[in-house]
Amino acid sequence: MRIVFYIFLISQLLNFVGVFAGKAKEDSSKLNSINWKKVDENKSKPLQKIIWKSYKNDEFYFGNKNKQGLIKNSTNSSNEEKIYESSKISVPQITELEPFLPLNNFLDYGNFQTSIRWKSSFDGGASDGIGQQNPSFVFDYGISDSSLLSLYITGADDDLYNLVDGQKINYYWQNYGLSFKKKLIDEEDFEFGLSLVSTLEYWRHASGSETSKSIFNQSDSSLGKDKFEDLVGALSFPISKNLNENFTALIVPGITFLPEKLGSKGIGKNAYGNNFYIGSGIIFNAAEDLNLLFSYTTPLGPGNNYFDSDLNYSRKSIYSFGLGWDINSKIGIEGKITNSYGASPSTGLLTIPSDNLPLYSANITYKPHGEDTYLNPLNERDRFISNSGITVNNALIPRAGTSQILFNYDSRGNLFGSYGYSLSNIFQLELLNIGSFNDLNFSGSKNSNLYSTYLGENNINFRLGGKLLILSPQKDDLYWLALRASVGRNDDTNQGYLFTEFMNTFRLNNWLAFNITPKYFFSGVDSFGGIGFSSYINLSDNLMLIPEINTSIKKDSDLNSTLALRYSFSPEKSLDLYYSNAAGVQDLGQLLKDNQYRFGIKFNFLY
């Protein structure tokens, strides 16, 4: 249930971000207020005709037009100029290559940003599943233009990647860290930039269970869990040089402080210990909004950052390479390959427990002070479909600052609910997607392994995801195109999967729109693709018919169908009644066929 804690924490922090951003915007508007003053002209000028245009009181239109400019007023009798320049939005730069490789970049005073990061192996190893995962949350705040305060929260609770003495062994850690970065030398004044970064962390970690031995127990064969709580830390001095406007080089000497022995049952060192290290990195601006990122770090000891399946500790070099893309001034994403499993400054040097593997890292950063992508407002017909469908999603995203709540229940006991929040006009974060499949009939199906793993009795599936809008008629494209991805796990079996969708939505005329949505399911149990088709047929202003079909693309493919009737009380509130033989409305359930049909009801809210 730890994922519930993370979801709750992230949702509360995002609420805080929203309030903080609103306050900052209010303060900014006060600072930018104009004091009007009468100016005597030598000669009167004829009044120009004013043309009024109606925008139907759409606050969204005016709220997104964030214009910047320079206004100059001159008179014939004076050479004096009165200049008003609107405050310019500062786009935050990358503040670190890795948690242990900070850059000499800072946020403007009072600005902040939040990041959600995900590190995982490409497979589950000995414990199967989608992979060994270490999610984290980072909050950065500019104390001044030359100092940055960062909060790190990380957590990993999978079994060890490899078997130890032929057994699966649970390994868990959780970090709460506070880091302070202070600029010591400004590159504008010298030939290089230098900063001091110090971090203090509270590290909770454990190993073992009622059925397995702890890796920290090397003296006997007794089973059980060993738990430890330690204060750990890190210190580094990033040195950087901007060789030109597109190329930055970085050298980081540093040290991490970790315990070298845990508990009383260890023989000698049974933990990592302290490590001096030398890190290096480069950032190359391949395009205006696209960065190539590379780093390589060598641990110097005296401690270690790796142990194998025989619990032998040693040192391994840490690397990373990938891409960073600023989708707009508010949203940035990164994708990298690395063998760093830790997600905080003190643990970032550590490889995946029991192995040294290439991992994938996916990060998203939200910058509330940035300028958003402007989209023309949706017309009323398109606003009615912005709550998506039943088993086939569409590519539309509610405007920035909008919350989306969906709730579903059917006649055989399926129960699902989700909450999403639009961080930008082109990105929605799916903070919570939770539910349970019930009373499914898969007799004769070749998908019994998927049923027992993800849809069996006592299943509760928790998921977290995001949806990115790529094309939209709201910015003069021909149709809507969006990419959605979600991850999560079954709380009963502790197994997870990755689900992706590539949604294409077309508006043919005022009464008909349709979707073509390729989907892909990936897990340690099975992996396969599928495709969904759906239509939105307006029967009247408030009544819509939604037929849907999903089929998996594999040898033993399933084909399911859904027919829904939607009544819209308003563009923000609607009710769906449907009849379907899909296993459920949540991700994997959309691609599987139940042998029996069920009636269902779905409530849709935007606010």
Coordinates of C-alpha atoms in Angstrom, one line a residue:
M1 CA 0.0 0.0 0.0
R2 CA 3.0 2.3 -0.1
I3 CA 1.9 3.5 -3.5
V4 CA -1.2 5.0 -2.0
F5 CA 1.1 7.1 0.3
Y6 CA 3.1 8.3 -2.7
I7 CA 0.0 9.2 -4.7
F8 CA -1.6 11.0 -1.7
L9 CA 1.7 12.9 -1.1
I10 CA 2.1 13.9 -4.7
S11 CA -1.5 15.1 -5.0
Q12 CA -1.1 17.3 -1.9
L13 CA 2.1 18.8 -3.2
L14 CA 0.5 19.5 -6.6
N15 CA -2.4 21.3 -4.8
F16 CA 0.3 23.3 -3.0
V17 CA 1.9 24.1 -6.3
G18 CA -1.4 25.3 -7.7
V19 CA -2.0 27.6 -4.7
F20 CA 1.5 28.9 -4.8
A21 CA 1.4 29.5 -8.6
G22 CA -1.9 31.4 -8.2
K23 CA -0.4 33.5 -5.5
A24 CA 2.7 34.2 -7.6
K25 CA 0.5 35.2 -10.5
E26 CA -1.6 37.5 -8.3
D27 CA 1.6 39.2 -6.9
S28 CA 3.0 39.5 -10.5
S29 CA -0.2 41.3 -11.7
K30 CA 0.1 43.7 -8.8
L31 CA 3.7 44.5 -9.7
N32 CA 2.9 45.0 -13.3
S33 CA -0.1 47.4 -12.7
I34 CA 0.1 50.6 -14.8
N35 CA -0.3 54.0 -13.2
W36 CA -2.0 56.3 -15.8
K37 CA -0.9 59.9 -16.0
K38 CA -2.4 62.8 -18.1
V39 CA 0.0 64.1 -20.7
D40 CA -0.6 67.4 -22.4
E41 CA -0.2 67.2 -26.2
N42 CA 0.6 70.1 -28.4
K43 CA -1.9 69.0 -30.9
S44 CA -4.9 66.9 -30.5
K45 CA -5.2 63.7 -32.5
P46 CA -8.5 62.3 -34.0
L47 CA -9.9 59.3 -32.1
Q48 CA -9.6 56.0 -33.9
K49 CA -12.6 53.8 -34.3
I50 CA -12.6 50.9 -31.8
I51 CA -13.7 47.5 -33.1
W52 CA -15.2 45.3 -30.4
K53 CA -15.1 41.5 -30.9
S54 CA -17.0 39.0 -28.7
Y55 CA -15.3 36.0 -27.2
K56 CA -18.4 34.8 -25.4
N57 CA -16.9 35.6 -22.0
D58 CA -14.3 32.9 -22.4
E59 CA -11.8 33.6 -19.6
F60 CA -9.6 30.8 -21.0
Y61 CA -8.9 32.8 -24.1
F62 CA -7.7 35.8 -22.2
G63 CA -5.9 33.8 -19.5
N64 CA -3.6 32.1 -22.1
K65 CA -2.6 35.1 -24.1
N66 CA 0.4 36.0 -22.0
K67 CA 1.8 38.8 -24.1
Q68 CA 5.1 40.5 -23.5
G69 CA 6.2 43.7 -25.1
L70 CA 7.6 47.2 -25.0
I71 CA 5.3 50.2 -24.9
K72 CA 6.8 53.6 -25.8
N73 CA 4.8 56.9 -25.5
S74 CA 6.4 60.1 -26.9
T75 CA 5.2 63.7 -27.3
N76 CA 6.1 66.4 -29.8
S77 CA 7.2 68.8 -27.0
S78 CA 9.6 66.4 -25.2
N79 CA 12.3 63.9 -26.0
E80 CA 11.4 61.9 -22.8
E81 CA 10.1 58.4 -23.2
K82 CA 7.9 56.5 -20.9
I83 CA 8.7 52.9 -21.2
Y84 CA 6.7 50.0 -19.8
E85 CA 8.1 46.5 -20.2
S86 CA 6.1 43.5 -19.0
S87 CA 7.8 41.1 -16.7
K88 CA 9.5 38.3 -18.6
I89 CA 8.9 34.7 -17.7
S90 CA 12.1 32.9 -16.8
V91 CA 12.4 29.4 -18.1
P92 CA 14.3 27.2 -15.6
Q93 CA 17.4 25.4 -16.8
I94 CA 18.3 21.8 -16.1
T95 CA 19.5 21.8 -12.4
E96 CA 21.2 18.4 -12.4
L97 CA 22.3 15.6 -14.7
E98 CA 21.9 13.1 -11.9
P99 CA 21.1 13.7 -8.2
F100 CA 24.8 13.3 -7.4
L101 CA 25.8 15.4 -10.4
P102 CA 24.3 18.9 -9.8
L103 CA 24.8 21.7 -12.4
N104 CA 25.7 25.3 -11.7
N105 CA 22.2 26.4 -12.8
F106 CA 19.6 27.9 -10.4
L107 CA 16.0 29.0 -10.4
D108 CA 15.1 32.6 -10.1
Y109 CA 14.2 33.8 -6.6
G110 CA 10.8 32.6 -5.6
N111 CA 10.4 30.2 -8.5
F112 CA 10.0 26.5 -8.1
Q113 CA 9.6 23.3 -10.0
T114 CA 8.5 19.7 -9.3
S115 CA 9.7 16.5 -10.9
I116 CA 8.4 12.9 -10.9
R117 CA 11.1 10.4 -11.8
W118 CA 11.0 6.7 -12.5
K119 CA 13.9 4.3 -12.6
S120 CA 13.4 0.7 -13.5
S121 CA 15.1 -2.4 -14.9
F122 CA 13.9 -3.7 -18.3
D123 CA 12.5 -6.8 -16.7
G124 CA 11.7 -8.1 -13.2
G125 CA 14.6 -10.5 -12.8
A126 CA 14.0 -13.2 -10.2
S127 CA 10.7 -11.6 -9.0
D128 CA 9.3 -11.3 -12.6
G129 CA 7.0 -8.4 -13.2
I130 CA 7.6 -5.3 -15.3
G131 CA 10.9 -4.4 -13.6
Q132 CA 12.6 -3.5 -10.4
Q133 CA 11.4 0.1 -9.9
N134 CA 12.5 3.1 -7.9
P135 CA 10.1 6.1 -8.2
S136 CA 11.0 9.5 -6.8
F137 CA 9.6 13.0 -6.3
V138 CA 11.8 16.1 -6.3
F139 CA 10.8 19.7 -5.3
D140 CA 13.2 22.6 -6.2
Y141 CA 12.8 26.1 -4.8
G142 CA 14.9 29.2 -5.6
I143 CA 15.8 30.7 -2.2
S144 CA 17.7 33.4 -4.2
D145 CA 19.1 33.7 -7.7
S146 CA 22.2 31.9 -6.5
S147 CA 20.9 29.3 -4.0
L148 CA 18.5 26.4 -4.4
L149 CA 16.8 24.2 -1.9
S150 CA 15.7 20.7 -3.0
L151 CA 13.5 18.0 -1.4
Y152 CA 13.9 14.3 -2.5
I153 CA 11.5 11.5 -1.7
T154 CA 12.3 8.0 -3.1
G155 CA 11.1 4.5 -2.4
A156 CA 11.9 1.0 -3.7
D157 CA 10.2 -2.2 -2.4
D158 CA 10.9 -5.1 -4.9
D159 CA 12.7 -8.3 -4.3
L160 CA 16.3 -8.5 -5.1
Y161 CA 16.9 -8.7 -8.9
N162 CA 18.8 -12.0 -8.5
L163 CA 18.3 -15.0 -6.2
V164 CA 20.5 -15.2 -3.1
D165 CA 21.2 -18.8 -2.0
G166 CA 18.4 -19.9 -4.3
Q167 CA 15.8 -17.7 -2.6
K168 CA 13.9 -14.5 -3.4
I169 CA 14.8 -11.9 -0.9
N170 CA 12.8 -8.7 -0.3
Y171 CA 14.9 -5.5 -0.3
Y172 CA 13.3 -2.2 0.6
W173 CA 14.5 1.4 1.0
Q174 CA 13.0 4.8 1.4
N175 CA 14.8 8.2 1.4
Y176 CA 13.7 11.6 2.5
G177 CA 16.4 14.1 1.7
L178 CA 17.0 17.9 1.9
S179 CA 19.7 19.4 -0.3
F180 CA 21.1 23.0 -0.4
K181 CA 23.1 24.3 -3.4
K182 CA 25.0 27.6 -3.2
K183 CA 26.8 29.4 -6.0
L184 CA 30.5 30.1 -5.1
I185 CA 31.9 31.4 -8.4
D186 CA 29.9 32.8 -11.2
E187 CA 31.1 32.0 -14.7
E188 CA 30.2 35.5 -15.8
D189 CA 32.9 36.8 -13.6
F190 CA 35.5 33.9 -14.0
E191 CA 36.4 31.3 -16.5
F192 CA 34.2 28.7 -14.9
G193 CA 31.3 28.2 -12.5
L194 CA 31.5 26.6 -9.0
S195 CA 29.0 25.7 -6.4
L196 CA 28.7 23.9 -3.1
V197 CA 26.0 21.2 -2.7
S198 CA 25.3 19.5 0.7
T199 CA 22.6 17.0 1.4
L200 CA 21.2 15.3 4.5
E201 CA 18.9 12.3 4.2
Y202 CA 16.9 10.0 6.4
W203 CA 17.3 6.5 4.9
R204 CA 15.0 3.6 5.9
H205 CA 16.0 0.3 4.5
A206 CA 15.2 -3.4 5.2
S207 CA 15.7 -6.9 3.9
G208 CA 14.3 -10.3 4.5
S209 CA 10.8 -11.6 5.4
E210 CA 9.1 -14.5 7.2
T211 CA 10.1 -16.8 4.4
S212 CA 13.5 -15.5 3.5
K213 CA 16.8 -14.5 5.2
S214 CA 18.0 -11.0 5.4
I215 CA 21.1 -10.1 3.3
F216 CA 22.5 -8.3 6.4
N217 CA 22.5 -11.6 8.3
Q218 CA 25.7 -13.4 7.5
S219 CA 26.2 -15.3 10.8
D220 CA 23.3 -17.8 10.9
S221 CA 20.4 -19.2 8.8
S222 CA 17.5 -17.7 10.7
L223 CA 14.7 -16.1 8.7
G224 CA 13.2 -12.7 9.3
K225 CA 13.3 -9.0 8.4
D226 CA 16.1 -6.7 9.5
K227 CA 15.1 -3.0 9.5
F228 CA 17.5 0.0 9.8
E229 CA 17.1 3.8 10.0
D230 CA 20.2 6.0 9.3
L231 CA 21.1 9.6 8.7
V232 CA 23.2 9.7 5.5
G233 CA 24.5 12.5 3.4
A234 CA 26.4 13.8 0.4
L235 CA 28.7 16.7 -0.4
S236 CA 29.8 17.8 -3.9
F237 CA 31.4 20.7 -5.8
P238 CA 30.2 21.0 -9.4
I239 CA 32.6 22.8 -11.7
S240 CA 31.2 23.8 -15.1
K241 CA 32.2 25.6 -18.2
N242 CA 30.0 26.8 -21.1
L243 CA 32.3 26.1 -24.0
N244 CA 29.8 27.8 -26.3
E245 CA 26.1 28.5 -26.4
N246 CA 25.3 24.9 -27.2
F247 CA 27.9 23.0 -25.2
T248 CA 28.4 22.7 -21.4
A249 CA 31.1 20.5 -19.7
L250 CA 30.9 19.5 -16.1
I251 CA 33.3 18.0 -13.5
V252 CA 32.0 17.0 -10.1
P253 CA 34.2 15.9 -7.2
G254 CA 32.1 14.6 -4.3
I255 CA 31.6 12.2 -1.4
T256 CA 28.6 10.1 -0.2
F257 CA 28.3 9.1 3.4
L258 CA 26.6 5.7 3.9
P259 CA 27.0 3.1 6.7
E260 CA 29.5 0.3 6.0
K261 CA 28.0 -2.2 8.6
L262 CA 24.4 -2.8 9.5
G263 CA 23.2 -4.9 12.5
S264 CA 25.0 -7.3 14.7
K265 CA 24.9 -10.4 12.3
G266 CA 27.2 -9.1 9.7
I267 CA 30.7 -10.5 9.1
G268 CA 32.9 -7.6 8.4
K269 CA 31.4 -5.0 6.1
N270 CA 27.9 -5.8 5.0
A271 CA 26.9 -2.4 3.5
Y272 CA 28.2 0.2 1.1
G273 CA 30.3 2.6 3.2
N274 CA 31.6 6.1 2.3
N275 CA 32.6 6.9 -1.3
F276 CA 34.7 9.6 -2.8
Y277 CA 33.9 10.0 -6.5
I278 CA 34.7 12.0 -9.6
G279 CA 31.9 12.7 -12.0
S280 CA 31.9 14.2 -15.4
G281 CA 29.1 15.2 -17.9
I282 CA 28.3 17.1 -21.0
I283 CA 25.1 18.8 -22.2
F284 CA 24.7 19.5 -25.9
N285 CA 21.9 21.6 -27.2
A286 CA 21.0 19.7 -30.3
A287 CA 18.0 22.0 -31.0
E288 CA 16.3 24.9 -29.3
D289 CA 14.3 22.6 -26.9
L290 CA 16.3 19.4 -27.2
N291 CA 19.4 18.5 -25.1
L292 CA 21.7 15.5 -25.4
L293 CA 22.8 14.4 -21.9
F294 CA 25.9 12.3 -21.0
S295 CA 27.6 11.5 -17.8
Y296 CA 30.3 9.1 -16.4
T297 CA 31.3 8.8 -12.7
T298 CA 34.1 6.8 -11.1
P299 CA 33.7 5.8 -7.4
L300 CA 37.1 6.1 -5.7
G301 CA 36.3 4.4 -2.4
P302 CA 37.0 3.5 0.4
G303 CA 33.4 2.1 0.2
N304 CA 31.5 0.3 -2.5
N305 CA 28.4 0.9 -4.6
Y306 CA 27.5 -2.6 -5.9
F307 CA 27.0 -6.1 -4.6
D308 CA 26.3 -9.4 -6.4
S309 CA 24.1 -12.4 -5.8
D310 CA 26.8 -13.8 -3.5
L311 CA 26.8 -10.6 -1.4
N312 CA 30.3 -9.6 -2.5
Y313 CA 30.7 -5.8 -2.5
S314 CA 32.8 -3.9 -5.0
R315 CA 32.9 -0.6 -7.0
K316 CA 31.4 0.0 -10.5
S317 CA 31.5 3.1 -12.6
I318 CA 28.2 4.8 -13.2
Y319 CA 27.0 6.1 -16.6
S320 CA 24.0 7.8 -18.1
F321 CA 23.0 9.0 -21.6
G322 CA 19.8 10.2 -23.0
L323 CA 17.6 13.1 -24.2
G324 CA 15.9 16.1 -22.5
W325 CA 13.0 17.8 -24.3
D326 CA 11.3 21.0 -23.1
I327 CA 7.8 20.5 -24.5
N328 CA 7.1 24.0 -23.6
S329 CA 8.2 26.4 -20.8
K330 CA 6.0 24.5 -18.2
I331 CA 6.7 20.9 -19.1
G332 CA 10.0 19.1 -19.6
I333 CA 10.7 15.4 -20.0
E334 CA 13.8 13.3 -20.0
G335 CA 14.5 9.7 -21.1
K336 CA 17.9 8.1 -20.3
I337 CA 19.7 4.8 -20.0
T338 CA 21.8 4.5 -16.8
N339 CA 23.1 1.9 -14.3
S340 CA 22.4 4.3 -11.4
Y341 CA 19.5 2.8 -9.4
G342 CA 19.5 5.3 -6.5
A343 CA 17.4 8.5 -6.9
S344 CA 18.8 10.8 -4.2
P345 CA 22.2 12.5 -3.9
S346 CA 23.4 10.0 -1.3
T347 CA 22.2 6.8 -3.0
G348 CA 22.5 7.9 -6.7
L349 CA 25.9 6.1 -7.0
L350 CA 24.3 2.7 -6.1
T351 CA 23.6 0.1 -8.8
I352 CA 20.4 -2.1 -8.7
P353 CA 20.7 -4.3 -5.6
S354 CA 22.4 -7.7 -6.4
D355 CA 23.4 -6.7 -10.0
N356 CA 24.9 -4.0 -12.3
L357 CA 22.4 -3.5 -15.2
P358 CA 21.4 -0.9 -17.7
L359 CA 18.2 0.7 -16.5
Y360 CA 15.8 3.1 -18.1
S361 CA 15.0 6.5 -16.5
A362 CA 11.9 8.5 -17.3
N363 CA 11.5 12.0 -15.8
I364 CA 8.9 14.8 -16.1
T365 CA 9.4 18.3 -14.7
Y366 CA 6.6 20.8 -14.1
K367 CA 7.5 24.5 -14.0
P368 CA 4.4 26.5 -13.0
H369 CA 6.1 29.9 -13.7
G370 CA 6.6 28.9 -17.4
E371 CA 4.5 30.0 -20.3
D372 CA 2.0 27.4 -21.6
T373 CA 1.3 26.3 -25.1
Y374 CA -1.7 28.3 -26.4
L375 CA -4.7 26.4 -27.7
N376 CA -7.8 27.9 -29.1
P377 CA -10.8 27.1 -26.9
L378 CA -12.8 23.9 -27.8
N379 CA -16.2 24.4 -29.3
E380 CA -19.2 23.0 -27.4
R381 CA -19.4 19.7 -29.3
D382 CA -15.8 18.9 -28.7
R383 CA -16.1 19.8 -25.0
F384 CA -18.8 17.2 -24.7
I385 CA -16.3 14.4 -25.7
S386 CA -13.4 15.7 -23.6
N387 CA -14.3 13.2 -20.9
S388 CA -13.1 10.4 -23.3
G389 CA -15.0 7.1 -23.8
I390 CA -15.6 3.8 -21.9
T391 CA -12.9 1.4 -23.2
V392 CA -11.4 3.5 -25.9
N393 CA -9.8 6.8 -24.9
N394 CA -9.5 9.9 -27.1
A395 CA -6.7 12.4 -27.6
L396 CA -8.4 15.5 -26.1
I397 CA -6.9 17.0 -22.9
P398 CA -8.8 19.3 -20.5
R399 CA -7.2 22.8 -20.4
A400 CA -4.5 23.6 -17.8
G401 CA -5.6 23.7 -14.2
T402 CA -8.6 21.4 -14.8
S403 CA -9.2 18.4 -12.6
Q404 CA -10.9 15.3 -14.2
I405 CA -12.7 12.7 -12.1
L406 CA -14.1 9.5 -13.6
F407 CA -16.1 6.8 -11.6
N408 CA -17.3 3.5 -12.9
Y409 CA -19.4 0.6 -11.6
D410 CA -21.0 -2.3 -13.4
S411 CA -23.6 -5.0 -12.7
R412 CA -21.0 -7.7 -12.0
G413 CA -19.1 -5.7 -9.4
N414 CA -16.3 -4.0 -11.3
L415 CA -15.4 -0.8 -9.6
F416 CA -12.9 1.9 -10.9
G417 CA -12.1 5.5 -10.2
S418 CA -9.5 7.9 -11.5
Y419 CA -8.3 11.5 -10.9
G420 CA -6.3 13.5 -13.4
Y421 CA -4.9 17.0 -13.3
S422 CA -3.9 19.1 -16.3
L423 CA -0.5 20.6 -15.5
S424 CA -0.5 22.2 -19.0
N425 CA -2.8 22.6 -21.9
I426 CA -0.9 19.7 -23.5
F427 CA -0.1 17.5 -20.6
Q428 CA -2.3 15.7 -18.1
L429 CA -1.0 13.9 -15.1
E430 CA -3.0 10.8 -14.0
L431 CA -2.4 10.9 -10.3
L432 CA -4.7 8.1 -9.3
N433 CA -6.3 5.3 -11.2
I434 CA -7.5 2.6 -8.8
G435 CA -10.0 -0.2 -9.1
S436 CA -10.9 -3.9 -8.8
F437 CA -12.1 -6.4 -11.4
N438 CA -14.8 -8.8 -10.2
D439 CA -16.8 -11.9 -11.3
L440 CA -15.0 -12.4 -14.6
N441 CA -15.7 -15.4 -16.8
F442 CA -12.6 -16.5 -18.7
S443 CA -13.4 -20.2 -19.1
G444 CA -11.8 -21.5 -22.2
S445 CA -9.6 -18.4 -22.6
K446 CA -5.9 -18.6 -23.1
N447 CA -5.4 -15.5 -20.9
S448 CA -5.8 -17.4 -17.6
N449 CA -2.3 -16.3 -16.6
L450 CA -3.2 -12.7 -17.0
Y451 CA -6.4 -13.2 -15.1
S452 CA -4.7 -14.9 -12.1
T453 CA -1.9 -12.2 -12.0
Y454 CA -3.9 -9.0 -12.5
L455 CA -7.6 -9.7 -12.4
G456 CA -8.1 -12.5 -9.9
E457 CA -9.9 -12.5 -6.6
N458 CA -8.9 -9.8 -4.1
N459 CA -7.2 -7.7 -6.8
I460 CA -6.8 -4.0 -6.3
N461 CA -4.9 -2.3 -9.2
F462 CA -3.1 1.0 -8.6
R463 CA -1.9 3.0 -11.6
L464 CA -0.1 6.3 -12.3
G465 CA 0.2 7.8 -15.7
G466 CA 0.4 10.8 -18.0
K467 CA -1.1 12.0 -21.3
L468 CA 0.8 14.2 -23.8
L469 CA -1.0 16.1 -26.6
I470 CA 1.1 16.2 -29.8
L471 CA -1.3 17.5 -32.5
S472 CA -4.5 19.4 -32.2
P473 CA -6.9 21.4 -34.4
Q474 CA -6.8 23.9 -31.5
K475 CA -3.3 24.8 -32.8
D476 CA -4.3 24.4 -36.5
D477 CA -3.4 20.7 -36.9
L478 CA -5.7 18.4 -38.9
Y479 CA -6.7 16.2 -35.9
W480 CA -5.9 15.3 -32.3
L481 CA -3.0 13.0 -31.5
A482 CA -1.9 12.1 -28.0
L483 CA 0.4 9.6 -26.3
R484 CA -0.6 8.1 -22.9
A485 CA 1.4 5.8 -20.7
S486 CA 0.7 4.3 -17.3
V487 CA 2.4 2.0 -14.8
G488 CA 1.2 0.3 -11.7
R489 CA 0.7 -3.0 -10.0
N490 CA -1.7 -5.4 -8.4
D491 CA -1.6 -5.1 -4.7
D492 CA -2.4 -8.8 -4.1
T493 CA 0.3 -10.3 -6.4
N494 CA 2.7 -7.3 -6.3
Q495 CA 3.0 -7.6 -10.1
G496 CA 3.0 -4.7 -12.4
Y497 CA 2.7 -3.8 -16.1
L498 CA 3.3 -0.9 -18.5
F499 CA 0.4 0.2 -20.7
T500 CA 0.7 2.7 -23.6
E501 CA -1.8 4.2 -26.0
F502 CA -1.4 6.2 -29.2
M503 CA -4.7 8.0 -29.5
N504 CA -5.9 9.6 -32.8
T505 CA -9.2 11.6 -32.7
F506 CA -10.9 13.0 -35.9
R507 CA -13.8 15.4 -36.1
L508 CA -15.7 14.7 -39.4
N509 CA -18.6 17.1 -38.9
N510 CA -20.8 18.6 -36.3
W511 CA -22.4 15.4 -35.2
L512 CA -19.7 12.7 -35.8
A513 CA -16.2 12.2 -34.4
F514 CA -14.2 8.9 -34.2
N515 CA -11.0 7.4 -32.6
I516 CA -8.3 5.0 -33.7
T517 CA -6.2 4.0 -30.7
P518 CA -3.3 1.5 -30.9
K519 CA -2.4 0.1 -27.5
Y520 CA 0.4 -2.0 -26.1
F521 CA 0.6 -4.1 -22.9
F522 CA 4.0 -5.0 -21.5
S523 CA 4.7 -7.2 -18.4
G524 CA 6.8 -10.1 -17.2
V525 CA 3.9 -12.4 -17.7
D526 CA 3.0 -11.5 -21.3
S527 CA 3.3 -8.7 -23.8
F528 CA 1.1 -7.9 -26.8
G529 CA -0.5 -5.1 -28.8
G530 CA -4.1 -4.1 -29.6
I531 CA -6.2 -1.5 -31.2
G532 CA -9.4 0.3 -30.3
F533 CA -12.0 1.9 -32.5
S534 CA -14.8 4.2 -31.3
S535 CA -17.2 6.9 -32.5
Y536 CA -19.1 9.8 -30.9
I537 CA -22.5 10.2 -32.6
N538 CA -24.6 13.2 -31.5
L539 CA -28.3 12.3 -31.4
S540 CA -29.2 15.7 -29.9
D541 CA -27.5 18.6 -28.2
N542 CA -27.1 16.6 -24.9
L543 CA -27.4 13.0 -26.0
M544 CA -24.6 11.0 -27.6
L545 CA -24.2 7.4 -28.8
I546 CA -20.7 5.8 -28.3
P547 CA -20.0 2.4 -30.0
E548 CA -16.6 0.9 -29.3
I549 CA -14.5 -2.2 -30.4
N550 CA -11.2 -3.4 -29.0
T551 CA -9.1 -6.3 -30.3
S552 CA -5.7 -7.6 -29.2
I553 CA -3.2 -8.3 -31.9
K554 CA -1.8 -11.8 -31.1
K555 CA -2.5 -15.4 -32.0
D556 CA -5.2 -16.0 -29.4
S557 CA -6.7 -12.5 -29.9
D558 CA -9.7 -11.2 -28.1
L559 CA -12.4 -8.9 -29.5
N560 CA -14.8 -7.1 -27.2
S561 CA -17.5 -4.5 -27.9
T562 CA -19.2 -1.8 -25.9
L563 CA -22.2 0.4 -26.6
A564 CA -22.7 3.5 -24.5
L565 CA -25.3 6.2 -24.3
R566 CA -24.0 9.5 -22.8
Y567 CA -26.2 12.3 -21.4
S568 CA -24.4 15.6 -20.8
F569 CA -25.8 17.8 -18.1
S570 CA -23.2 20.3 -19.2
P571 CA -19.8 20.1 -21.0
E572 CA -18.2 19.4 -17.6
K573 CA -20.7 16.8 -16.2
S574 CA -22.0 13.7 -18.0
L575 CA -23.4 10.3 -17.3
D576 CA -22.7 7.1 -19.4
L577 CA -24.9 4.0 -19.4
Y578 CA -23.2 1.1 -21.3
Y579 CA -23.4 -2.6 -22.2
S580 CA -20.1 -4.3 -22.7
N581 CA -18.2 -7.6 -22.7
A582 CA -14.8 -6.0 -22.0
A583 CA -13.2 -7.3 -18.8
G584 CA -13.1 -3.7 -17.5
V585 CA -12.5 -0.1 -18.2
Q586 CA -9.0 0.1 -16.7
D587 CA -6.0 -0.4 -19.1
L588 CA -5.5 -4.2 -19.5
G589 CA -9.2 -4.8 -19.0
Q590 CA -9.9 -2.9 -22.2
L591 CA -8.1 -5.5 -24.3
L592 CA -9.5 -8.7 -22.7
K593 CA -12.9 -10.2 -23.4
D594 CA -15.3 -11.5 -20.7
N595 CA -17.6 -14.4 -21.7
Q596 CA -20.5 -12.5 -20.3
Y597 CA -21.9 -9.0 -21.0
R598 CA -22.5 -6.5 -18.2
F599 CA -24.4 -3.3 -17.7
G600 CA -22.4 -0.4 -16.3
I601 CA -22.6 3.3 -15.3
K602 CA -19.9 5.9 -15.6
F603 CA -19.8 9.4 -14.1
N604 CA -17.6 12.1 -15.7
F605 CA -16.7 15.4 -14.0
L606 CA -14.4 18.3 -15.0
Y607 CA -13.8 21.2 -12.7

